[in-house]
CSV table of C-alpha atoms in Angstrom, one decimal:
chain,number,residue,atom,x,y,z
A,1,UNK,CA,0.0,0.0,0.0
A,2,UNK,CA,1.3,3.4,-0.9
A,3,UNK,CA,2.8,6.2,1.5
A,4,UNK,CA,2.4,9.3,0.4
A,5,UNK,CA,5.0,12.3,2.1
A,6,UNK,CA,4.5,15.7,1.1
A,7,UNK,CA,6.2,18.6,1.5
A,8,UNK,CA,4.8,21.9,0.8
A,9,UNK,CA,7.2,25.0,1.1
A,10,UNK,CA,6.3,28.7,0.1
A,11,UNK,CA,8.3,32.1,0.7
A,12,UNK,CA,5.9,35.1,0.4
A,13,UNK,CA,7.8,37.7,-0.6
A,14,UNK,CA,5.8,41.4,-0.4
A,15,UNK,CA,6.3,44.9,-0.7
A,16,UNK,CA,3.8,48.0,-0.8
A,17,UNK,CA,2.4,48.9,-4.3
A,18,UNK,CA,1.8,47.1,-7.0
A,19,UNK,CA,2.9,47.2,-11.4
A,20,UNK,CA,1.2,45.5,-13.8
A,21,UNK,CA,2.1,44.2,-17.3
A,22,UNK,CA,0.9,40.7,-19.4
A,23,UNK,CA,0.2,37.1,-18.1
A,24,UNK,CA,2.6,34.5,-16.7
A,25,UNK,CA,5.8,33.8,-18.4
A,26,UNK,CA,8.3,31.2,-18.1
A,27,UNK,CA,11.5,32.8,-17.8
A,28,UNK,CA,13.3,29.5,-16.6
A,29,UNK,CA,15.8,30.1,-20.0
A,30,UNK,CA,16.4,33.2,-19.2
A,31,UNK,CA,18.4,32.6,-16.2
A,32,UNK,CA,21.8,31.2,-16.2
A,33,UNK,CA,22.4,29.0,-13.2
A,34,UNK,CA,25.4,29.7,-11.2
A,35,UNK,CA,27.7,26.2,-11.6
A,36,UNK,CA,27.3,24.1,-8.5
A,37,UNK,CA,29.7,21.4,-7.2
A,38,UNK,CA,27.3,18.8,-4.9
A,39,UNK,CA,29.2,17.5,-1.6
A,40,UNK,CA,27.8,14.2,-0.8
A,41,UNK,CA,29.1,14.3,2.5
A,42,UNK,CA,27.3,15.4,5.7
A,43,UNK,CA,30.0,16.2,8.6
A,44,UNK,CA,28.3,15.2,11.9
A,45,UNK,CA,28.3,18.4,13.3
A,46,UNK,CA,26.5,19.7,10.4
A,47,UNK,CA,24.0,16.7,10.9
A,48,UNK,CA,23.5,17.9,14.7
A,49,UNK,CA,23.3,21.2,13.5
A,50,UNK,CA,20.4,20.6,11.3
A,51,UNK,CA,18.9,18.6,14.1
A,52,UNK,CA,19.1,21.3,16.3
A,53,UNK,CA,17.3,23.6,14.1
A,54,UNK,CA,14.5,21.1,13.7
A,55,UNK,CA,14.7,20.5,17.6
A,56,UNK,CA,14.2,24.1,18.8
A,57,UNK,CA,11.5,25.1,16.3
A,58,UNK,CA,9.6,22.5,17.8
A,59,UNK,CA,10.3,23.3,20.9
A,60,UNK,CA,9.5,27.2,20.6
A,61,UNK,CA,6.2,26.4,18.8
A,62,UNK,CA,5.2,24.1,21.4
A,63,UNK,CA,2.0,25.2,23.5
A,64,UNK,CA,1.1,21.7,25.2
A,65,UNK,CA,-1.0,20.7,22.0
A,66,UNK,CA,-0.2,18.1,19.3
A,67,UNK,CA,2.2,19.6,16.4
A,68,UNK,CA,3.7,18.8,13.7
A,69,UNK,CA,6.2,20.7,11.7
A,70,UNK,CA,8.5,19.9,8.3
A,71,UNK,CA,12.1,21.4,9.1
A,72,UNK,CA,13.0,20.4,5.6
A,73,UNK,CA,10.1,22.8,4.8
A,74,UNK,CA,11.1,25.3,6.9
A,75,UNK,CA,14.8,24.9,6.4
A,76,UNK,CA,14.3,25.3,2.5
A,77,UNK,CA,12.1,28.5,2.5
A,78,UNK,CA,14.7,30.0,4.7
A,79,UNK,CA,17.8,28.8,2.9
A,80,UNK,CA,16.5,30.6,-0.3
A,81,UNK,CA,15.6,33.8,1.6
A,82,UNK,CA,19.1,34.0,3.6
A,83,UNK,CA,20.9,34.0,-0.5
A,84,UNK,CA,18.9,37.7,-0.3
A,85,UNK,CA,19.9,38.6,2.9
A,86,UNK,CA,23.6,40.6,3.8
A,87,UNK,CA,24.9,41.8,6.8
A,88,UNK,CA,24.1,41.6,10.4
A,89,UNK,CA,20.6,40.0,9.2
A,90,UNK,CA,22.0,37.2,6.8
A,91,UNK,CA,24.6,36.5,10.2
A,92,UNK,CA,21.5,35.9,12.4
A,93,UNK,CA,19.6,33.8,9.7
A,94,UNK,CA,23.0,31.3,9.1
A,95,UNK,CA,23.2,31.1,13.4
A,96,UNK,CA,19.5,30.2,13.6
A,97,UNK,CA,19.6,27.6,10.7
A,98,UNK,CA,23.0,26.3,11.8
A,99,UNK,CA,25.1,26.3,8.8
A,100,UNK,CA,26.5,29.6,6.5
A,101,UNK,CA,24.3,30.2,3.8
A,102,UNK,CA,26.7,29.0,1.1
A,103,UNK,CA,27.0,25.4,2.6
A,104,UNK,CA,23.3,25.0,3.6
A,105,UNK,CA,22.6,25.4,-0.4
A,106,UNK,CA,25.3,22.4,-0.9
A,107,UNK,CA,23.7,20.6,2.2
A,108,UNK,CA,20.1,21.0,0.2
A,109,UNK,CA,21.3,20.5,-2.6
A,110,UNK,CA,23.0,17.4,-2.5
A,111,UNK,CA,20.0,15.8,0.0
A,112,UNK,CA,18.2,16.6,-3.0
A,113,UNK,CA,20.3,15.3,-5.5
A,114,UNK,CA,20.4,12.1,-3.7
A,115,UNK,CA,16.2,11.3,-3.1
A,116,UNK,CA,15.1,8.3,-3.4
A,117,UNK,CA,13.1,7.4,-7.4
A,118,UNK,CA,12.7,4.1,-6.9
A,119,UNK,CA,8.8,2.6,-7.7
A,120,UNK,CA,7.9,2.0,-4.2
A,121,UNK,CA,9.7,4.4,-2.5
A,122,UNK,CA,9.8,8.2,-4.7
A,123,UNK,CA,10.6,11.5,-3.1
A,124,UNK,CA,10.1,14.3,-5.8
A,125,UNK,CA,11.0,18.3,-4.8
A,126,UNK,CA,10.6,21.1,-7.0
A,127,UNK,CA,11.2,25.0,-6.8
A,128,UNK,CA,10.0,27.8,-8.4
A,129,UNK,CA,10.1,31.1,-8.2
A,130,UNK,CA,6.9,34.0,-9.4
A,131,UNK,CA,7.5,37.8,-9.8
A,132,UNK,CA,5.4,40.4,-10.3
A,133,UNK,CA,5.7,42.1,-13.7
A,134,UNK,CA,5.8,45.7,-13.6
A,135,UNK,CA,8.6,47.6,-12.6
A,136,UNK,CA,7.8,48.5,-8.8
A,137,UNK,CA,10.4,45.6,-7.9
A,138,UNK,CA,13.7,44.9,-9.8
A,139,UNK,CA,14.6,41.1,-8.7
A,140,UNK,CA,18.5,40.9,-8.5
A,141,UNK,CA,19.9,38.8,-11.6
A,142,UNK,CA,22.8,37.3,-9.4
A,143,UNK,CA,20.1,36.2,-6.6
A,144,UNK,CA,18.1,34.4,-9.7
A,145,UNK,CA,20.4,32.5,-10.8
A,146,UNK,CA,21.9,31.4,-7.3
A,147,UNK,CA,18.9,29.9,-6.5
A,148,UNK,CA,17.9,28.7,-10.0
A,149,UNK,CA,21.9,27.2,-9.8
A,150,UNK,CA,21.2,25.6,-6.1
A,151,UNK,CA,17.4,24.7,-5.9
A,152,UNK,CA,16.4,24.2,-9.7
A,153,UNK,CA,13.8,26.5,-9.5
A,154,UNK,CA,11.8,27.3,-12.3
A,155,UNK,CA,11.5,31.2,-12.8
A,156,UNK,CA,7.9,32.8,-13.8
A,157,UNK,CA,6.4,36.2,-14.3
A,158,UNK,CA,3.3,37.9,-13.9
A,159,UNK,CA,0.6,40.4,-13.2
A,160,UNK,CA,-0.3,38.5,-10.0
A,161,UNK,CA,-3.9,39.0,-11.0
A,162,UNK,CA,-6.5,36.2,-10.2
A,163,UNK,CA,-5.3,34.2,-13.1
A,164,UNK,CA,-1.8,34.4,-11.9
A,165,UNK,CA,-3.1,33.1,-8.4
A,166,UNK,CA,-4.7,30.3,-10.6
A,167,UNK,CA,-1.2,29.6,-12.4
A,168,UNK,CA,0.3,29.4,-9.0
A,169,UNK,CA,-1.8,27.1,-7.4
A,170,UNK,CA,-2.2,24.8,-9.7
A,171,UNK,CA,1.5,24.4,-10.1
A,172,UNK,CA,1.5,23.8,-6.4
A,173,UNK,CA,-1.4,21.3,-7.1
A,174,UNK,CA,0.9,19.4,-9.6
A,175,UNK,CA,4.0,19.5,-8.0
A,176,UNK,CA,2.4,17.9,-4.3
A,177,UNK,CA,0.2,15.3,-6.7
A,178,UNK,CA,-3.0,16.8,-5.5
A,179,UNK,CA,-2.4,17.0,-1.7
A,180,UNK,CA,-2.3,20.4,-1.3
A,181,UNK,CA,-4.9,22.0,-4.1
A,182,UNK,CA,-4.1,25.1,-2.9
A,183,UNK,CA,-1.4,27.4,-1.1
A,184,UNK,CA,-3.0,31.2,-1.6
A,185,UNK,CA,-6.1,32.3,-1.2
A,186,UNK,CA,-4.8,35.4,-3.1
A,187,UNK,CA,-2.7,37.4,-3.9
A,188,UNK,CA,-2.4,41.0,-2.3
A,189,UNK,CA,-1.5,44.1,-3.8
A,190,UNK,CA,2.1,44.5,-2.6
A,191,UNK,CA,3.3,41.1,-3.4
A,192,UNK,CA,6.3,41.5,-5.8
A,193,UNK,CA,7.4,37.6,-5.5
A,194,UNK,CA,6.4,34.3,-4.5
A,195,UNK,CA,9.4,31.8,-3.7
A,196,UNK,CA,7.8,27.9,-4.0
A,197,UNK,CA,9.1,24.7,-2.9
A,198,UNK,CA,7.0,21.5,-3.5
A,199,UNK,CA,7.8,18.1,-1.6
A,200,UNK,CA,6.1,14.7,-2.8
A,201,UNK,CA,7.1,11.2,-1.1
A,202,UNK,CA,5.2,8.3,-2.0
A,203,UNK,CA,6.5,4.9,-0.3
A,204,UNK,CA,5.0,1.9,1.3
A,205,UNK,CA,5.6,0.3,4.5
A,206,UNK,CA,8.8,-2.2,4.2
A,207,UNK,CA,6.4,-4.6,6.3
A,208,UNK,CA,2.7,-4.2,6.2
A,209,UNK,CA,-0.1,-4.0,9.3
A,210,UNK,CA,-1.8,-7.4,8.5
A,211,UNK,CA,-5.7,-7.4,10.0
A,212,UNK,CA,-4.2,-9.4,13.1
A,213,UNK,CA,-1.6,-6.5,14.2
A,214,UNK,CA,-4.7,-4.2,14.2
A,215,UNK,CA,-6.8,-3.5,17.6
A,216,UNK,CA,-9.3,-0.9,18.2
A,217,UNK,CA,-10.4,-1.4,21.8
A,218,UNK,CA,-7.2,0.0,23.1
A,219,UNK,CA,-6.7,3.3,25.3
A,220,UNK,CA,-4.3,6.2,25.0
A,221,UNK,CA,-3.8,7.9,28.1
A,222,UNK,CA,-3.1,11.9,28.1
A,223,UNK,CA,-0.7,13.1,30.8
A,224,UNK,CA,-3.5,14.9,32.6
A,225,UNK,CA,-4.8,11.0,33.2
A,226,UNK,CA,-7.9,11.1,30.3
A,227,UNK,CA,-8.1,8.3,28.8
A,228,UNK,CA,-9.2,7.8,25.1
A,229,UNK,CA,-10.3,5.2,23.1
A,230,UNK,CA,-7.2,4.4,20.1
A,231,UNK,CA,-6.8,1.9,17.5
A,232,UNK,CA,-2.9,0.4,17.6
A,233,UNK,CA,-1.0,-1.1,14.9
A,234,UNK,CA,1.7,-3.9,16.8
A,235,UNK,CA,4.7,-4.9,15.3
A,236,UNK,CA,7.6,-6.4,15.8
A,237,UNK,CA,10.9,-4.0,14.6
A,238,UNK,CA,14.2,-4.2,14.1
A,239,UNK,CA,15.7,-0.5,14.7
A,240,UNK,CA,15.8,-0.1,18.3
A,241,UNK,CA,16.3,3.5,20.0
A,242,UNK,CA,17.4,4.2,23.6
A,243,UNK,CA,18.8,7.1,25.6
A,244,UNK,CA,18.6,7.6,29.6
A,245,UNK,CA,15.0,8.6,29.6
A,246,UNK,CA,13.2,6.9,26.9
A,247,UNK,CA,12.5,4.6,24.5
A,248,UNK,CA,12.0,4.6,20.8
A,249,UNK,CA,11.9,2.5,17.5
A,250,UNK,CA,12.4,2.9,14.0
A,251,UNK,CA,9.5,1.7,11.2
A,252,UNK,CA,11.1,1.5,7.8
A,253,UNK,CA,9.2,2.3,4.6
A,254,UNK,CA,10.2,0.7,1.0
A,255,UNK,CA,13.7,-0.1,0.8
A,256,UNK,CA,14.4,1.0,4.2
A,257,UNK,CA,16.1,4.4,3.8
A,258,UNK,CA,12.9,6.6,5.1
A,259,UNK,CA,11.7,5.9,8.0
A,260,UNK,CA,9.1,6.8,10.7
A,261,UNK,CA,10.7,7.0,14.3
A,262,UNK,CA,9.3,7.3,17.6
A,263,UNK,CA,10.8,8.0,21.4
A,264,UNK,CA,8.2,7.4,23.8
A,265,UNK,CA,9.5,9.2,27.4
A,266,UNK,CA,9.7,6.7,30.6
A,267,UNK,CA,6.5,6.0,33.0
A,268,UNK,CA,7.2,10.0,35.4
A,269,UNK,CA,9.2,11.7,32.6
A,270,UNK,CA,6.6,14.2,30.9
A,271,UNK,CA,7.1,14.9,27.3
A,272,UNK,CA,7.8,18.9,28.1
A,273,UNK,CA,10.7,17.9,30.4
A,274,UNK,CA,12.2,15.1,27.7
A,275,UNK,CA,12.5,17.7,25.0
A,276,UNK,CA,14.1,20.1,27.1
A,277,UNK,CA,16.8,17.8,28.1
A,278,UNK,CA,17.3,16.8,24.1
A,279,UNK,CA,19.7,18.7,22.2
A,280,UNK,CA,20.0,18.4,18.5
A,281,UNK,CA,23.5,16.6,18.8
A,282,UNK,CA,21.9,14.1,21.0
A,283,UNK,CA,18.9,13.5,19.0
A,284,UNK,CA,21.2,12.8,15.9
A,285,UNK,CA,23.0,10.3,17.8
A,286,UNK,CA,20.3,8.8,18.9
A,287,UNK,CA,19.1,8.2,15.4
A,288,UNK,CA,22.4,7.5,14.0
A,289,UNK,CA,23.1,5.1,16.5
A,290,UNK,CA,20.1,2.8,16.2
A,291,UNK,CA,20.4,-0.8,17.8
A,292,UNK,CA,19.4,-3.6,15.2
A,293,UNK,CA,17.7,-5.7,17.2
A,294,UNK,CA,13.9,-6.8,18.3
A,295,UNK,CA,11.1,-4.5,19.5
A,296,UNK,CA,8.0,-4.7,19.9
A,297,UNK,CA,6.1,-1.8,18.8
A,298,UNK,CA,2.8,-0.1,18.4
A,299,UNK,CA,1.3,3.2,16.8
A,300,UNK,CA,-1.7,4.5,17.1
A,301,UNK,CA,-3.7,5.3,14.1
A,302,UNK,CA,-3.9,9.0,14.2
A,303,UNK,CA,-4.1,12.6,12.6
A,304,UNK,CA,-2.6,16.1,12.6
A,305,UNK,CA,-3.4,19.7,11.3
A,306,UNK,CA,-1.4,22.2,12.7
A,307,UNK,CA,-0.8,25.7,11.8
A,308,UNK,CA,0.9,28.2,13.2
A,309,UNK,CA,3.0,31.9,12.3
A,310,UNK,CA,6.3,31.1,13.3
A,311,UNK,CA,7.8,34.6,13.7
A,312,UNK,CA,8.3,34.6,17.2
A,313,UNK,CA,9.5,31.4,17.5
A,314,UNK,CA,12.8,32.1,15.1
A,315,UNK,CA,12.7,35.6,16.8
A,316,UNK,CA,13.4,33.6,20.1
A,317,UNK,CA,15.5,31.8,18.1
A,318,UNK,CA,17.9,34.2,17.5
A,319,UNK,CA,17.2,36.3,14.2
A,320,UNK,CA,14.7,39.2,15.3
A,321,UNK,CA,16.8,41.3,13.1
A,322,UNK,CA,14.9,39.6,9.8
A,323,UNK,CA,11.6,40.7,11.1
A,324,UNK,CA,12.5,44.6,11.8
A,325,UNK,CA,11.5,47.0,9.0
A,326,UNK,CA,14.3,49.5,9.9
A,327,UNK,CA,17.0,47.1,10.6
A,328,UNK,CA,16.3,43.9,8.0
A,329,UNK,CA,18.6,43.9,4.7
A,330,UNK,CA,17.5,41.8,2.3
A,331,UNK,CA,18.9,44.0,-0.7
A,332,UNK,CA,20.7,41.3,-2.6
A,333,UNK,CA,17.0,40.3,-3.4
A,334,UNK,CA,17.0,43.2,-5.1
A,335,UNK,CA,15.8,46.8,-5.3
A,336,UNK,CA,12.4,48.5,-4.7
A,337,UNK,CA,11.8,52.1,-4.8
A,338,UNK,CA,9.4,51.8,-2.0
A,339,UNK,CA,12.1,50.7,0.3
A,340,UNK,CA,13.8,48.1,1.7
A,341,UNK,CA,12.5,44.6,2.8
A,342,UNK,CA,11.7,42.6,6.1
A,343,UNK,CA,10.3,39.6,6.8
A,344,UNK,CA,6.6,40.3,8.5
A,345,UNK,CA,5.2,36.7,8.9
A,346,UNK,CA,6.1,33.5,8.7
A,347,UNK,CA,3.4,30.4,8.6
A,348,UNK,CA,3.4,27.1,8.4
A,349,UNK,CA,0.8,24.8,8.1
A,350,UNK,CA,0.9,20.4,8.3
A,351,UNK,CA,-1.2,17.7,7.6
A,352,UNK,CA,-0.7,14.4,8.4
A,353,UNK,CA,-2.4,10.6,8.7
A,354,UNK,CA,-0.9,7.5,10.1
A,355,UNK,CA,-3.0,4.2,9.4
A,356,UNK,CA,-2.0,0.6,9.1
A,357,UNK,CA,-1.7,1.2,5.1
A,358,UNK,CA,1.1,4.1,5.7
A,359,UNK,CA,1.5,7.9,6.0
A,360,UNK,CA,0.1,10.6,4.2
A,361,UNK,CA,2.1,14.4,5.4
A,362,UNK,CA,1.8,17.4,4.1
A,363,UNK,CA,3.2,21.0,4.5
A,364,UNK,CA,3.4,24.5,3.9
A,365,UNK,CA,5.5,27.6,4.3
A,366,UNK,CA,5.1,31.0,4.1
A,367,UNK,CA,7.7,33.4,4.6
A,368,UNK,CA,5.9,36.9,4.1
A,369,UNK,CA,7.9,40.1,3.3
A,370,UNK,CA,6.9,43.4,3.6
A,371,UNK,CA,8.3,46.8,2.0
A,372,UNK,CA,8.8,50.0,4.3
A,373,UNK,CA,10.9,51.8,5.6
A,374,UNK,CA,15.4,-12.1,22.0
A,375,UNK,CA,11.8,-14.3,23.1
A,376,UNK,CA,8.9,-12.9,24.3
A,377,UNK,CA,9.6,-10.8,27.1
A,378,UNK,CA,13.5,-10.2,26.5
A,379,UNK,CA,13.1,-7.8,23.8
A,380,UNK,CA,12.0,-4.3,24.5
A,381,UNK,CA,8.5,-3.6,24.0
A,382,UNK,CA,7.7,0.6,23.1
A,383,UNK,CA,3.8,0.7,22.5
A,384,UNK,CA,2.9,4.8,22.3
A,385,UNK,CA,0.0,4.7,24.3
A,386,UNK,CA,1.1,7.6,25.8
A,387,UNK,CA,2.3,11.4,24.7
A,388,UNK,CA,5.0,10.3,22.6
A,389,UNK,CA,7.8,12.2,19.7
A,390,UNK,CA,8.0,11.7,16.2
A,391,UNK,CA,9.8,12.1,13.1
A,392,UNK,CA,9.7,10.9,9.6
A,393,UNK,CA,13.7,10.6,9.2
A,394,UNK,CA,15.2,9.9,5.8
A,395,UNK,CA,18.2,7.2,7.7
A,396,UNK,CA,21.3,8.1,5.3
A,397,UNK,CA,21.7,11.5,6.5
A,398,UNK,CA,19.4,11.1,10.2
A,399,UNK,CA,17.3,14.3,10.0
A,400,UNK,CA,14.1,14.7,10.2
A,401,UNK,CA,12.1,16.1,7.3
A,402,UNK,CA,8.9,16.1,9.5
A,403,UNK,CA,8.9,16.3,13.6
A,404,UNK,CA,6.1,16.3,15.9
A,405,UNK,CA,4.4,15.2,19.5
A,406,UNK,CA,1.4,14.0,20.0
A,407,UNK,CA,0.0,14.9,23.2
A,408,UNK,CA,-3.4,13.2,22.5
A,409,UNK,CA,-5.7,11.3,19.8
A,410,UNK,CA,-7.5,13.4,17.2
């Protein structure tokens, strides 16, 4: 049965005012990519970097309620923003994310490079990028064709009128197979350009839920001591994860380089206290370091929507200076004569459903910018019948491209 993973990233990029010329273009072959040199090789501490990112957004988002965010998402609509950013502003983007600018575009660019196509297990990603024809805006040539050279992204222009909004989501309809129909509900006046990311997986479980593994008269109890009625999927795994305050397992998909992994805290340890004693170099050695032996596991069948502005958590984070209108500079996006631009919003929204067939994710990102001034009984058995983490982890690097908690059963 088919898993489907997607990813759905979008930068908003605004400023007041608005110009206006024909309909959407494809200026793709207008716009020489910079030559790129792909690095295959992750160093670890670029790994726990990464992880740490992922980590901490979760973390800051975090109100108590179930969540679920796509780093990769996130990670990607940043990456292409921080190639517009100089200065003191592109210094706290790189501390936040983890990695300077010009080796998180190898990082993503090599993960990419390196998805899996095969039939059962398919991770697709495209990019693209939609300005505003007109003249109010002047996109920087050099910033077009780093991220055309990098990312792969297509390059379109337009009015941004309703048929442009049309062009735009359906592109985004295309590119996630249908999973997300649609990103904008429009498109406001002082929009000057749209920075898209699509992200499709489609994989099967390496080992099936047969009708057996399947009960529905089992109980998931919150940490507040509700219980609620759950169906579990049981298994028996191979991939075993432990560190000195919980226990976790790994459940391969096709070909057993994606993965969905869980660390359930011990019986006292609440899940707020676990992931504030988890750093991002600990969580990617706890993934890298999975035992291959027997566990007995169990997921709930379950769902997520979560959606959230995450401005204040990457504030926290460490870059407020992204989200000032008299301190951002993003000028090596390129030049407005309305003045220059900040970042004034950006939101994220997740879908996803777990089920004894496989997973089905998606995401979105908007980055907005605005214009101003052994036997039975030996092995270890982790059943998540209790608030739990989660990640969908692609193995060869160890990061997550989705993390989440679920603090009860929707």
């Amino acid at each position: 049965m088919k898993t489907r993973r997607f990813a759905l990233l979008l930068i908003l990029l605004l400023l007041a005012g608005c110009g206006q010329t024909g309909g959407t273009r494809n200026l793709t072959r207008n716009v020489d990519p910079v030559s790129t040199e792909v690095s295959q090789t992750l160093e670890s501490r670029e790994a726990a970097a990464l992880a740490g990112f992922s980590l901490e957004l979760l973390k800051e988002t975090w109100t108590g309620e179930p969540i679920l965010i796509s780093p990769l998402s996130v990670l990607s609509a940043l990456g292409m923003a921080a190639n517009g950013a100089e200065g003191r502003t592109r210094e706290e983007i790189e501390s936040v994310l983890g990695l300077p600018v010009e080796r998180l575009n190898a990082v993503l660019a090599a993960w990419t490079a390196n998805l899996p196509q095969e039939k059962r297990c398919r991770v697709n990603l495209a990019n693209s990028l939609w300005i505003r024809d007109g003249g109010t805006f002047q996109v920087d040539q050099g910033f077009l064709e780093t991220v055309a050279g990098w990312y792969q992204a297509e390059v379109f222009a337009s009015e941004f009128d309703a048929a442009a909004l049309q062009e735009l989501n359906r592109w985004v309809n295309k590119n996630t197979h249908g999973m997300i129909p649609e990103i904008l509900k429009e498109i406001p006046g002082e929009a000057v350009m749209y920075l898209v990311n699509a992200l499709a997986l489609e994989a099967e479980w390496e080992t099936v839920y047969r009708d057996g593994q399947v009960r529905a008269d089992r109980i998931f109890t919150t940490e507040d001591g509700r219980e609620q009625p759950v169906t579990l999927m049981y298994s028996s795994e191979g991939l075993y994860l432990e560190d000195e305050t919980a226990l976790g397992f790994m459940k391969p998909y096709q070909g057993g380089r994606w993965a969905f992994a869980a660390l359930l805290p011990e019986e006292g340890v609440t899940l707020e206290a676990y992931l504030a004693s988890l750093t991002g170099e600990r969580l990617h050695e706890l993934l890298e370091a999975a035992e291959e032996t027997l566990v007995y596991a169990a997921i709930p069948k379950f769902q997520c929507r979560y959606g959230a502005n995450l401005s204040k958590s990457l504030k926290a984070m460490g870059m407020p200076e992204a989200f000032d209108p008299d301190r951002a500079d993003f000028s090596g996006m390129g030049s407005c004569s309305l003045g220059p631009l900040y970042i004034s919003g950006v939101l994220h929204e997740t879908y996803l459903a777990v089920d004894e067939k496989g997973t089905r994710a998606g995401a979105a990102t908007a980055v907005e910018m605005s214009g101003g001034s052994a036997g039975p009984g030996a092995a270890p058995e982790v059943y998540l019948d209790r608030p739990f983490l989660y990640m969908l982890v692609d193995r060869e690097t160890n990061l997550p491209a989705f993390i989440g908690v679920v603090t009860d059963i929707r």
